[in-house]
């Protein structure tokens, strides 16, 4: 597949009766037509099951990768035309064959060996694929080296199938944009309802892993761009502590808030992938502080009784945005307490009024980071500065057809990072969301984690008015740089919504323990059926 040009045109028994009542209200109010999709032998298969299949010779890595490539062609290019993938790796099958030879010779790289993975297309790969952030300005741009994430995945034996579509420039470009739209990739669709939005800049990553076009997708988040598409597409997403996963070779927004993380259909699969991504990235100084806080195997923390004795804070300020989401939260709380957790209400996390300070931090860091990224592409870079990018968009026939570039223009007006306005705003934001925010609240109430609904059900995609995101809870973890894990919580009219678990820096092991226990007791994940209204 070539790059596309955009074309308009409770515990498991909780709950007896309550569970049946919940399922009854999940059906769409009107009949919907399901797109006819052929049988896929690896649908909803876990990493562990796939590894067992390799070991018993039930199937080979090459067979699996070819099947995924065929499914991508059927579902992403044809059929529902999900539009979640911007480019397929032409080397995917040859990589699979090499990994198969290694396996047969006794070289087993670990639990990611032979696992099909998609990368968001703001993550550099030094191969035949381009890295574009979805922008026509970077069409054909070939980075000079692998990103840390790509390097680590290759070392772990993963097969990079291709690049996932995204909101252009990770959704930091203009006002009233539609999540999942890029000038190069067009509009990604939600696999549950094709007229609905996949959310967040990691839209293609969320949609593709939900649709079983890969086993793992890697997304990136500045504020909500892993957890929101995980919410809308009914999958698990991990936004790690900033510094746990190296950011070198990732087209940036914010050095303070950006991080990459795994998106998967189960907590175990996401935890398996996370262990392969951590380490000290020599090109990302922030990772030096992760020394002593990272683990090569996060599955060791997964316990079915992980909720027993835990104290959780329900972040109530993040509720009330949808009258059908709140009852799902209350049912989740019933389940959490049934499994031995104590849940108390927390009305506010950060104190004080920060005004536009956090937004200014993003503008300053976006300009600085983007210009550094363009410089990393060398003398043949198609775009060499933010100023050049703005001028390119003005002349292009597609880039400004639907949405403006107001955020790019605001960022271009900022000075460098030595500016006192930036430094003061950054200091105030981190203090408000760290020591005066999440740390303070959790210490005062002796909490193990905070919980909140991740977001609203998917809204209808609208290229005129943009997103209609009703609410969410990503900001405290995003602005503090702390970890956040979202797990499917249930459905509203057939559309998935998630429950978020977040907490202090480096608390991934504890959050995984809690999230896994909730997932195993609830098991809300259902594969999408590509419904058409």
Short mmCIF file of C-alpha atoms in Angstrom, two decimals:
data_model
loop_
_atom_site.label_atom_id
_atom_site.label_comp_id
_atom_site.label_asym_id
_atom_site.label_seq_id
_atom_site.Cartn_x
_atom_site.Cartn_y
_atom_site.Cartn_z
CA UNK A 1 0.00 0.00 0.00
CA UNK A 2 1.37 3.43 -0.95
CA UNK A 3 0.93 6.67 0.89
CA UNK A 4 -2.49 8.07 0.27
CA UNK A 5 -3.42 11.46 -1.07
CA UNK A 6 -6.45 12.81 0.76
CA UNK A 7 -9.68 12.50 -1.19
CA UNK A 8 -12.78 14.33 -0.12
CA UNK A 9 -15.34 12.83 -1.71
CA UNK A 10 -18.48 -5.88 39.25
CA UNK A 11 -16.74 -9.08 39.58
CA UNK A 12 -17.72 -11.53 36.93
CA UNK A 13 -20.73 -12.49 39.09
CA UNK A 14 -21.55 -8.96 40.43
CA UNK A 15 -23.89 -8.34 39.93
CA UNK A 16 -26.17 -10.78 38.19
CA UNK A 17 -29.13 -8.66 37.19
CA UNK A 18 -27.21 -5.38 37.03
CA UNK A 19 -24.89 -6.80 34.36
CA UNK A 20 -27.81 -7.92 32.21
CA UNK A 21 -29.43 -4.50 32.57
CA UNK A 22 -26.19 -2.84 31.47
CA UNK A 23 -25.88 -5.11 28.43
CA UNK A 24 -29.47 -4.43 27.50
CA UNK A 25 -28.87 -0.69 27.32
CA UNK A 26 -25.77 -1.07 25.18
CA UNK A 27 -27.51 -1.95 21.92
CA UNK A 28 -27.80 0.79 19.31
CA UNK A 29 -31.19 2.50 19.32
CA UNK A 30 -31.55 1.88 15.58
CA UNK A 31 -30.48 -1.08 13.46
CA UNK A 32 -27.07 -0.67 11.87
CA UNK A 33 -25.62 -2.50 8.90
CA UNK A 34 -22.43 -4.46 9.51
CA UNK A 35 -19.73 -4.45 6.88
CA UNK A 36 -19.00 -7.98 5.70
CA UNK A 37 -15.50 -8.93 6.90
CA UNK A 38 -13.91 -12.30 6.18
CA UNK A 39 -12.81 -14.63 8.97
CA UNK A 40 -9.48 -13.75 10.59
CA UNK A 41 -7.76 -16.61 12.46
CA UNK A 42 -5.82 -14.32 14.82
CA UNK A 43 -8.70 -12.06 15.86
CA UNK A 44 -8.38 -10.99 19.52
CA UNK A 45 -5.38 -13.29 19.95
CA UNK A 46 -3.03 -12.27 22.76
CA UNK A 47 0.75 -12.03 22.57
CA UNK A 48 1.04 -15.03 24.86
CA UNK A 49 -1.24 -17.11 22.64
CA UNK A 50 0.68 -16.08 19.54
CA UNK A 51 4.01 -16.99 21.13
CA UNK A 52 2.61 -20.38 22.10
CA UNK A 53 1.50 -20.88 18.49
CA UNK A 54 5.04 -20.14 17.27
CA UNK A 55 6.56 -22.52 19.80
CA UNK A 56 4.22 -25.38 18.89
CA UNK A 57 4.62 -24.69 15.15
CA UNK A 58 0.87 -24.16 14.83
CA UNK A 59 1.72 -21.22 12.56
CA UNK A 60 4.83 -19.35 11.52
CA UNK A 61 5.83 -15.70 11.87
CA UNK A 62 5.66 -15.30 8.10
CA UNK A 63 2.15 -16.73 7.97
CA UNK A 64 0.99 -14.41 10.72
CA UNK A 65 2.53 -11.30 9.17
CA UNK A 66 1.10 -12.12 5.74
CA UNK A 67 -2.34 -12.61 7.31
CA UNK A 68 -2.13 -9.20 8.98
CA UNK A 69 -1.01 -7.57 5.73
CA UNK A 70 -3.96 -9.18 3.95
CA UNK A 71 -6.34 -7.97 6.64
CA UNK A 72 -4.95 -4.44 6.37
CA UNK A 73 -5.63 -4.51 2.65
CA UNK A 74 -9.14 -5.86 3.17
CA UNK A 75 -10.23 -3.55 5.99
CA UNK A 76 -8.08 -0.46 5.79
CA UNK A 77 -7.88 -0.04 2.02
CA UNK A 78 -11.04 -1.84 0.89
CA UNK A 79 -14.10 -2.97 2.86
CA UNK A 80 -14.85 -0.39 5.55
CA UNK A 81 -11.87 1.73 4.37
CA UNK A 82 -10.91 2.38 7.98
CA UNK A 83 -8.04 4.64 6.89
CA UNK A 84 -6.07 3.92 10.06
CA UNK A 85 -2.76 3.15 8.32
CA UNK A 86 -0.84 5.70 6.30
CA UNK A 87 1.86 3.35 4.97
CA UNK A 88 2.65 -0.36 5.03
CA UNK A 89 6.24 -1.47 5.55
CA UNK A 90 7.45 -3.04 2.27
CA UNK A 91 10.04 -5.00 4.30
CA UNK A 92 7.54 -6.50 6.77
CA UNK A 93 7.49 -9.95 5.21
CA UNK A 94 11.27 -10.17 4.79
CA UNK A 95 11.68 -9.12 8.44
CA UNK A 96 9.25 -11.87 9.42
CA UNK A 97 11.23 -14.42 7.41
CA UNK A 98 14.48 -13.40 9.11
CA UNK A 99 12.86 -13.66 12.54
CA UNK A 100 11.56 -17.08 11.54
CA UNK A 101 15.09 -18.19 10.67
CA UNK A 102 16.33 -16.91 14.03
CA UNK A 103 13.58 -18.82 15.81
CA UNK A 104 14.45 -22.06 14.04
CA UNK A 105 18.13 -21.63 14.96
CA UNK A 106 17.27 -21.15 18.63
CA UNK A 107 17.60 -17.37 18.83
CA UNK A 108 14.49 -16.19 20.65
CA UNK A 109 14.58 -12.47 21.42
CA UNK A 110 11.77 -12.52 23.95
CA UNK A 111 8.00 -12.05 24.24
CA UNK A 112 7.82 -9.51 21.38
CA UNK A 113 9.55 -11.86 18.90
CA UNK A 114 7.40 -12.03 15.76
CA UNK A 115 4.69 -9.74 17.11
CA UNK A 116 3.11 -7.42 14.47
CA UNK A 117 3.28 -3.77 15.56
CA UNK A 118 2.20 -0.46 14.03
CA UNK A 119 3.90 2.87 14.82
CA UNK A 120 2.19 6.23 14.81
CA UNK A 121 3.56 8.18 11.87
CA UNK A 122 5.37 10.73 14.01
CA UNK A 123 7.86 8.04 15.10
CA UNK A 124 11.01 7.80 12.97
CA UNK A 125 12.04 4.62 11.19
CA UNK A 126 15.26 4.42 9.19
CA UNK A 127 14.01 2.16 6.43
CA UNK A 128 11.95 2.42 3.25
CA UNK A 129 9.09 4.14 5.09
CA UNK A 130 8.72 7.88 5.57
CA UNK A 131 7.90 9.75 8.78
CA UNK A 132 5.53 12.64 8.19
CA UNK A 133 3.25 13.48 11.15
CA UNK A 134 0.57 13.21 8.47
CA UNK A 135 1.73 16.41 6.80
CA UNK A 136 2.11 16.79 3.05
CA UNK A 137 5.07 19.04 3.86
CA UNK A 138 7.00 15.93 5.00
CA UNK A 139 5.82 13.59 2.25
CA UNK A 140 8.70 11.24 1.46
CA UNK A 141 10.81 12.47 4.40
CA UNK A 142 13.33 9.79 5.40
CA UNK A 143 14.87 10.19 8.88
CA UNK A 144 18.60 9.56 9.18
CA UNK A 145 18.20 6.99 11.97
CA UNK A 146 15.66 4.94 13.88
CA UNK A 147 13.80 6.49 16.78
CA UNK A 148 14.49 4.99 20.21
CA UNK A 149 11.10 3.28 20.05
CA UNK A 150 11.73 1.68 16.65
CA UNK A 151 15.23 0.64 17.71
CA UNK A 152 13.95 -1.03 20.88
CA UNK A 153 11.11 -2.81 19.11
CA UNK A 154 13.44 -4.18 16.44
CA UNK A 155 15.85 -5.40 19.13
CA UNK A 156 12.93 -7.13 20.86
CA UNK A 157 12.00 -8.96 17.64
CA UNK A 158 8.79 -7.08 16.81
CA UNK A 159 7.71 -6.80 13.17
CA UNK A 160 6.94 -3.19 12.29
CA UNK A 161 4.03 -3.57 9.87
CA UNK A 162 3.76 0.10 8.99
CA UNK A 163 2.80 3.59 10.12
CA UNK A 164 -0.55 4.53 11.61
CA UNK A 165 -2.49 7.59 10.55
CA UNK A 166 -2.82 10.42 13.05
CA UNK A 167 -4.18 13.87 13.61
CA UNK A 168 -1.71 15.96 11.68
CA UNK A 169 1.20 17.29 13.80
CA UNK A 170 -0.29 15.27 16.67
CA UNK A 171 -3.38 17.51 16.69
CA UNK A 172 -1.39 20.66 17.48
CA UNK A 173 -1.98 22.66 14.34
CA UNK A 174 -5.28 24.52 14.18
CA UNK A 175 -8.66 25.27 15.69
CA UNK A 176 -11.77 23.13 15.28
CA UNK A 177 -9.87 20.19 13.83
CA UNK A 178 -11.19 16.66 13.42
CA UNK A 179 -9.21 14.04 15.32
CA UNK A 180 -7.69 11.45 13.03
CA UNK A 181 -7.48 13.73 9.98
CA UNK A 182 -4.19 14.36 8.22
CA UNK A 183 -3.35 15.90 4.89
CA UNK A 184 -1.56 12.73 3.79
CA UNK A 185 -3.78 10.08 5.33
CA UNK A 186 -7.25 11.59 5.25
CA UNK A 187 -9.79 10.84 7.99
CA UNK A 188 -9.46 7.74 10.18
CA UNK A 189 -12.76 6.08 11.08
CA UNK A 190 -13.93 4.45 14.28
CA UNK A 191 -14.20 0.66 13.80
CA UNK A 192 -17.29 0.41 16.04
CA UNK A 193 -19.31 2.93 14.01
CA UNK A 194 -17.68 4.12 10.83
CA UNK A 195 -19.25 7.58 11.00
CA UNK A 196 -17.83 8.11 14.51
CA UNK A 197 -14.50 9.61 15.49
CA UNK A 198 -11.50 7.62 16.78
CA UNK A 199 -10.29 10.56 18.96
CA UNK A 200 -6.88 11.91 19.81
CA UNK A 201 -3.83 12.31 17.66
CA UNK A 202 -3.06 8.57 18.00
CA UNK A 203 -6.32 7.88 16.19
CA UNK A 204 -4.88 5.41 13.70
CA UNK A 205 -3.04 3.56 16.44
CA UNK A 206 -6.21 3.11 18.47
CA UNK A 207 -8.42 2.17 15.53
CA UNK A 208 -5.92 -0.29 14.04
CA UNK A 209 -5.22 -2.28 17.18
CA UNK A 210 -8.94 -2.39 17.98
CA UNK A 211 -9.71 -3.63 14.46
CA UNK A 212 -7.10 -6.41 14.78
CA UNK A 213 -4.86 -4.92 12.08
CA UNK A 214 -1.90 -5.42 14.45
CA UNK A 215 -1.30 -6.85 17.91
CA UNK A 216 0.26 -3.71 19.37
CA UNK A 217 0.20 -0.10 18.24
CA UNK A 218 2.47 2.62 19.57
CA UNK A 219 0.90 6.00 20.19
CA UNK A 220 2.22 9.25 21.60
CA UNK A 221 0.59 11.60 24.06
CA UNK A 222 0.99 15.21 25.05
CA UNK A 223 -2.45 15.47 26.64
CA UNK A 224 -4.94 12.69 25.95
CA UNK A 225 -3.60 11.34 22.68
CA UNK A 226 -3.03 7.80 23.96
CA UNK A 227 -5.86 7.51 26.46
CA UNK A 228 -8.59 9.19 24.38
CA UNK A 229 -8.21 7.01 21.25
CA UNK A 230 -7.96 4.00 23.56
CA UNK A 231 -11.26 5.13 25.10
CA UNK A 232 -13.04 5.66 21.78
CA UNK A 233 -11.71 2.46 20.20
CA UNK A 234 -12.25 0.14 23.16
CA UNK A 235 -8.63 -0.76 23.92
CA UNK A 236 -6.03 -0.47 26.69
CA UNK A 237 -3.59 2.45 26.55
CA UNK A 238 -0.58 3.18 28.72
CA UNK A 239 0.78 6.72 28.93
CA UNK A 240 4.03 6.19 30.85
CA UNK A 241 5.80 8.60 33.16
CA UNK A 242 7.68 11.10 31.01
CA UNK A 243 11.25 9.79 30.88
CA UNK A 244 10.42 6.09 31.06
CA UNK A 245 10.40 5.72 27.25
CA UNK A 246 12.89 7.60 25.09
CA UNK A 247 11.51 10.29 22.79
CA UNK A 248 14.41 10.64 20.36
CA UNK A 249 13.18 10.45 16.78
CA UNK A 250 9.61 11.39 17.67
CA UNK A 251 8.22 14.53 16.07
CA UNK A 252 7.52 16.59 19.18
CA UNK A 253 5.05 18.95 20.72
CA UNK A 254 6.28 19.30 24.29
CA UNK A 255 9.53 18.18 25.91
CA UNK A 256 7.74 18.39 29.25
CA UNK A 257 4.66 16.34 28.42
CA UNK A 258 5.39 14.14 25.37
CA UNK A 259 5.76 10.39 25.72
CA UNK A 260 5.21 7.29 23.62
CA UNK A 261 3.31 4.31 24.94
CA UNK A 262 1.70 1.00 23.95
CA UNK A 263 -1.92 0.52 22.92
CA UNK A 264 -3.27 -3.03 23.01
CA UNK A 265 -6.40 -5.10 23.43
CA UNK A 266 -5.42 -6.33 26.91
CA UNK A 267 -3.49 -5.01 29.88
CA UNK A 268 -1.10 -7.97 29.66
CA UNK A 269 -0.22 -7.26 26.05
CA UNK A 270 0.36 -3.57 26.79
CA UNK A 271 2.53 -4.44 29.80
CA UNK A 272 4.51 -6.92 27.69
CA UNK A 273 5.29 -4.25 25.12
CA UNK A 274 6.11 -1.58 27.71
CA UNK A 275 9.00 -3.66 29.04
CA UNK A 276 10.65 -3.62 25.62
CA UNK A 277 10.48 0.19 25.30
CA UNK A 278 12.15 1.33 28.52
CA UNK A 279 15.81 2.22 29.07
CA UNK A 280 18.25 5.12 28.95
CA UNK A 281 18.01 6.83 25.57
CA UNK A 282 21.33 8.63 24.92
CA UNK A 283 19.50 11.17 22.76
CA UNK A 284 16.85 11.97 25.41
CA UNK A 285 18.33 13.34 28.62
CA UNK A 286 14.96 13.00 30.38
CA UNK A 287 15.35 9.21 30.44
CA UNK A 288 18.37 9.45 32.76
CA UNK A 289 15.99 10.02 35.68
CA UNK A 290 14.29 6.68 34.96
CA UNK A 291 17.33 4.80 36.30
CA UNK A 292 16.11 2.48 39.05
CA UNK A 293 12.46 3.08 38.11
CA UNK A 294 12.12 0.92 34.98
CA UNK A 295 11.51 -2.80 34.55
CA UNK A 296 12.17 -5.05 31.59
CA UNK A 297 9.15 -7.19 32.54
CA UNK A 298 5.99 -5.42 33.65
CA UNK A 299 3.88 -8.56 33.47
CA UNK A 300 5.32 -9.57 36.85
CA UNK A 301 3.04 -6.95 38.44
CA UNK A 302 -0.21 -8.32 37.00
CA UNK A 303 -2.33 -9.86 39.76
CA UNK A 304 -5.99 -10.82 39.58
CA UNK A 305 -6.39 -9.86 43.25
CA UNK A 306 -4.53 -6.60 42.72
CA UNK A 307 -7.46 -4.49 43.92
CA UNK A 308 -7.62 -6.09 47.34
CA UNK A 309 -6.69 -3.56 50.00
CA UNK A 310 -6.13 -0.69 47.57
CA UNK A 311 -7.40 2.83 48.26
CA UNK A 312 -8.53 4.74 45.19
CA UNK A 313 -9.57 8.36 44.72
CA UNK A 314 -12.47 8.99 42.33
CA UNK A 315 -11.74 12.29 40.59
CA UNK A 316 -15.31 13.63 40.56
CA UNK A 317 -14.48 16.87 38.72
CA UNK A 318 -13.94 14.73 35.61
CA UNK A 319 -17.51 13.38 35.78
CA UNK A 320 -20.88 14.77 34.79
CA UNK A 321 -20.16 15.36 31.11
CA UNK A 322 -22.42 12.53 29.90
CA UNK A 323 -25.47 11.11 31.67
CA UNK A 324 -24.80 7.60 30.33
CA UNK A 325 -21.12 7.52 31.28
CA UNK A 326 -21.64 8.29 34.97
CA UNK A 327 -23.72 5.12 35.60
CA UNK A 328 -20.90 3.06 34.09
CA UNK A 329 -18.47 4.70 36.51
CA UNK A 330 -20.75 3.83 39.43
CA UNK A 331 -20.95 0.20 38.25
CA UNK A 332 -17.16 0.18 38.00
CA UNK A 333 -16.94 1.43 41.57
CA UNK A 334 -19.25 -1.37 42.70
CA UNK A 335 -16.90 -3.83 41.07
CA UNK A 336 -13.77 -2.20 42.51
CA UNK A 337 -15.17 -2.34 46.04
CA UNK A 338 -16.43 -5.89 45.50
CA UNK A 339 -12.84 -6.83 44.68
CA UNK A 340 -11.57 -5.32 47.93
CA UNK A 341 -10.74 -1.71 47.08
CA UNK A 342 -11.84 1.36 49.00
CA UNK A 343 -13.00 4.27 46.84
CA UNK A 344 -13.28 7.83 48.13
CA UNK A 345 -14.23 10.99 46.26
CA UNK A 346 -11.66 13.63 45.32
CA UNK A 347 -13.16 16.84 43.99
CA UNK A 348 -10.01 18.70 42.98
CA UNK A 349 -6.42 17.73 42.21
CA UNK A 350 -4.55 20.95 41.41
CA UNK A 351 -5.11 24.24 43.20
CA UNK A 352 -4.85 27.82 42.02
CA UNK A 353 -5.47 29.35 38.62
CA UNK A 354 -2.80 28.92 35.96
CA UNK A 355 -4.52 30.85 33.20
CA UNK A 356 -3.00 30.27 29.78
CA UNK A 357 0.38 29.33 31.27
CA UNK A 358 0.22 25.60 30.39
CA UNK A 359 -0.87 26.45 26.84
CA UNK A 360 2.03 28.87 26.47
CA UNK A 361 4.41 26.13 27.62
CA UNK A 362 3.20 23.99 24.72
CA UNK A 363 3.66 26.81 22.22
CA UNK A 364 7.22 27.57 23.32
CA UNK A 365 8.24 23.91 23.39
CA UNK A 366 6.53 23.09 20.11
CA UNK A 367 8.48 25.73 18.21
CA UNK A 368 11.78 24.72 19.81
CA UNK A 369 11.21 20.98 19.41
CA UNK A 370 9.91 21.13 15.86
CA UNK A 371 12.84 23.23 14.66
CA UNK A 372 15.24 20.77 16.32
CA UNK A 373 13.47 17.87 14.62
CA UNK A 374 13.73 19.48 11.19
CA UNK A 375 17.46 20.02 11.80
CA UNK A 376 17.84 16.30 12.64
CA UNK A 377 16.73 15.43 9.09
CA UNK A 378 19.95 16.87 7.69
CA UNK A 379 20.55 19.16 4.72
CA UNK A 380 18.01 17.38 2.52
CA UNK A 381 15.11 17.98 4.91
CA UNK A 382 11.99 18.92 2.92
CA UNK A 383 11.11 21.53 5.56
CA UNK A 384 13.77 23.27 7.63
CA UNK A 385 11.79 25.39 10.08
CA UNK A 386 8.36 26.07 11.54
CA UNK A 387 8.26 29.26 9.47
CA UNK A 388 8.79 27.24 6.28
CA UNK A 389 6.05 24.82 7.32
CA UNK A 390 3.56 27.66 7.74
CA UNK A 391 4.37 28.99 4.28
CA UNK A 392 4.10 25.51 2.73
CA UNK A 393 0.61 25.05 4.15
CA UNK A 394 -0.56 28.40 2.77
CA UNK A 395 0.33 27.29 -0.76
CA UNK A 396 -0.90 23.70 -0.54
CA UNK A 397 -4.27 22.71 -2.01
CA UNK A 398 -5.23 20.33 0.82
CA UNK A 399 -3.57 21.35 4.09
CA UNK A 400 -5.85 24.33 4.85
CA UNK A 401 -8.91 23.08 3.02
CA UNK A 402 -10.75 22.16 6.23
CA UNK A 403 -8.75 23.51 9.16
CA UNK A 404 -6.50 26.48 9.87
CA UNK A 405 -2.95 26.52 11.29
CA UNK A 406 -3.57 28.96 14.12
CA UNK A 407 -1.49 27.00 16.63
CA UNK A 408 1.50 26.86 14.30
CA UNK A 409 1.28 30.63 13.87
CA UNK A 410 1.00 31.24 17.60
CA UNK A 411 4.03 29.02 18.26
CA UNK A 412 6.07 30.84 15.61
CA UNK A 413 5.57 34.10 17.53
CA UNK A 414 7.28 32.72 20.65
CA UNK A 415 10.89 33.34 21.62
CA UNK A 416 13.35 30.63 22.70
CA UNK A 417 13.21 28.62 25.93
CA UNK A 418 15.37 31.09 27.83
CA UNK A 419 12.40 33.48 27.89
CA UNK A 420 11.39 34.17 31.56
CA UNK A 421 7.70 33.97 30.65
CA UNK A 422 8.15 30.37 29.53
CA UNK A 423 10.30 29.34 32.48
CA UNK A 424 7.90 30.84 35.01
CA UNK A 425 4.87 29.23 33.37
CA UNK A 426 6.58 25.82 33.30
CA UNK A 427 7.60 26.05 36.95
CA UNK A 428 4.09 27.02 38.05
CA UNK A 429 2.45 24.28 36.01
CA UNK A 430 4.68 21.49 37.30
CA UNK A 431 4.30 22.62 40.91
CA UNK A 432 0.53 22.87 40.57
CA UNK A 433 0.13 19.40 39.08
CA UNK A 434 2.95 17.58 40.89
CA UNK A 435 3.74 18.51 44.50
CA UNK A 436 0.62 20.68 44.96
CA UNK A 437 -1.49 18.35 42.81
CA UNK A 438 -1.31 14.59 42.39
CA UNK A 439 1.43 14.10 45.01
CA UNK A 440 -0.40 16.21 47.60
CA UNK A 441 -3.80 14.61 47.08
CA UNK A 442 -2.45 11.07 47.13
CA UNK A 443 -0.32 11.71 50.22
CA UNK A 444 -3.11 13.42 52.14
CA UNK A 445 -5.58 10.60 51.49
CA UNK A 446 -3.03 7.76 51.40
CA UNK A 447 -4.17 6.73 47.93
CA UNK A 448 -2.73 4.01 45.74
CA UNK A 449 -4.19 5.55 42.58
CA UNK A 450 -6.71 8.01 41.21
CA UNK A 451 -9.53 6.92 38.91
CA UNK A 452 -11.87 8.74 36.52
CA UNK A 453 -13.82 8.15 33.33
CA UNK A 454 -11.39 8.45 30.42
CA UNK A 455 -13.77 10.24 28.08
CA UNK A 456 -17.09 10.34 26.28
CA UNK A 457 -18.46 7.94 23.68
CA UNK A 458 -17.23 8.66 20.16
CA UNK A 459 -18.93 11.61 18.47
CA UNK A 460 -19.78 11.82 14.77
CA UNK A 461 -16.84 12.92 12.66
CA UNK A 462 -17.37 16.45 11.37
CA UNK A 463 -14.97 18.13 8.94
CA UNK A 464 -16.91 21.41 9.26
CA UNK A 465 -17.25 21.95 13.00
CA UNK A 466 -14.46 19.68 14.22
CA UNK A 467 -14.44 17.51 17.34
CA UNK A 468 -17.29 17.36 19.84
CA UNK A 469 -15.34 15.92 22.76
CA UNK A 470 -17.60 16.23 25.80
CA UNK A 471 -15.18 15.52 28.62
CA UNK A 472 -12.18 13.60 29.90
CA UNK A 473 -9.64 13.22 32.68
CA UNK A 474 -6.23 13.23 30.99
CA UNK A 475 -4.96 16.67 32.03
CA UNK A 476 -3.62 16.04 35.57
CA UNK A 477 -1.42 13.10 34.47
CA UNK A 478 -0.46 14.88 31.24
CA UNK A 479 0.68 18.16 32.76
CA UNK A 480 2.48 16.48 35.65
CA UNK A 481 4.20 14.00 33.32
CA UNK A 482 2.84 11.14 35.45
CA UNK A 483 1.53 7.74 34.25
CA UNK A 484 -2.02 6.99 33.16
CA UNK A 485 -3.61 3.69 32.11
CA UNK A 486 -7.06 3.37 30.55
CA UNK A 487 -9.05 0.12 30.40
CA UNK A 488 -12.42 -0.54 28.71
CA UNK A 489 -15.25 0.19 31.17
CA UNK A 490 -18.35 -0.59 29.11
CA UNK A 491 -20.46 0.70 26.24
CA UNK A 492 -22.90 3.53 25.57
CA UNK A 493 -25.19 2.65 22.65
CA UNK A 494 -22.58 0.25 21.33
CA UNK A 495 -19.71 2.75 21.66
CA UNK A 496 -16.90 1.95 24.12
CA UNK A 497 -15.75 4.12 27.00
CA UNK A 498 -12.83 3.60 29.37
CA UNK A 499 -11.81 3.98 33.00
CA UNK A 500 -8.49 5.69 33.76
CA UNK A 501 -6.06 4.78 36.55
CA UNK A 502 -3.35 7.37 37.22
CA UNK A 503 -0.96 8.24 39.99
CA UNK A 504 2.52 9.36 41.01
CA UNK A 505 5.67 9.30 38.92
CA UNK A 506 7.04 5.82 38.19
CA UNK A 507 3.96 4.10 39.62
CA UNK A 508 3.40 1.96 36.51
CA UNK A 509 3.81 -1.32 38.45
CA UNK A 510 1.09 -0.38 40.94
CA UNK A 511 -1.23 1.03 38.28
CA UNK A 512 -0.82 -2.10 36.17
CA UNK A 513 -1.63 -4.29 39.16
CA UNK A 514 -4.84 -2.34 39.79
CA UNK A 515 -5.84 -1.97 36.13
CA UNK A 516 -5.25 -5.66 35.40
CA UNK A 517 -7.35 -6.73 38.37
CA UNK A 518 -10.20 -4.50 37.19
CA UNK A 519 -9.90 -5.74 33.61
CA UNK A 520 -9.95 -9.41 34.61
CA UNK A 521 -13.01 -8.90 36.79
CA UNK A 522 -14.94 -6.88 34.19
CA UNK A 523 -13.78 -8.08 30.74
CA UNK A 524 -15.54 -5.33 28.80
CA UNK A 525 -13.42 -5.54 25.65
CA UNK A 526 -15.44 -6.52 22.55
CA UNK A 527 -14.06 -6.55 19.03
CA UNK A 528 -15.62 -3.98 16.69
CA UNK A 529 -17.96 -4.92 13.86
CA UNK A 530 -17.57 -1.90 11.54
CA UNK A 531 -21.19 -0.80 11.71
CA UNK A 532 -22.58 1.64 9.18
CA UNK A 533 -25.44 3.97 10.03
#
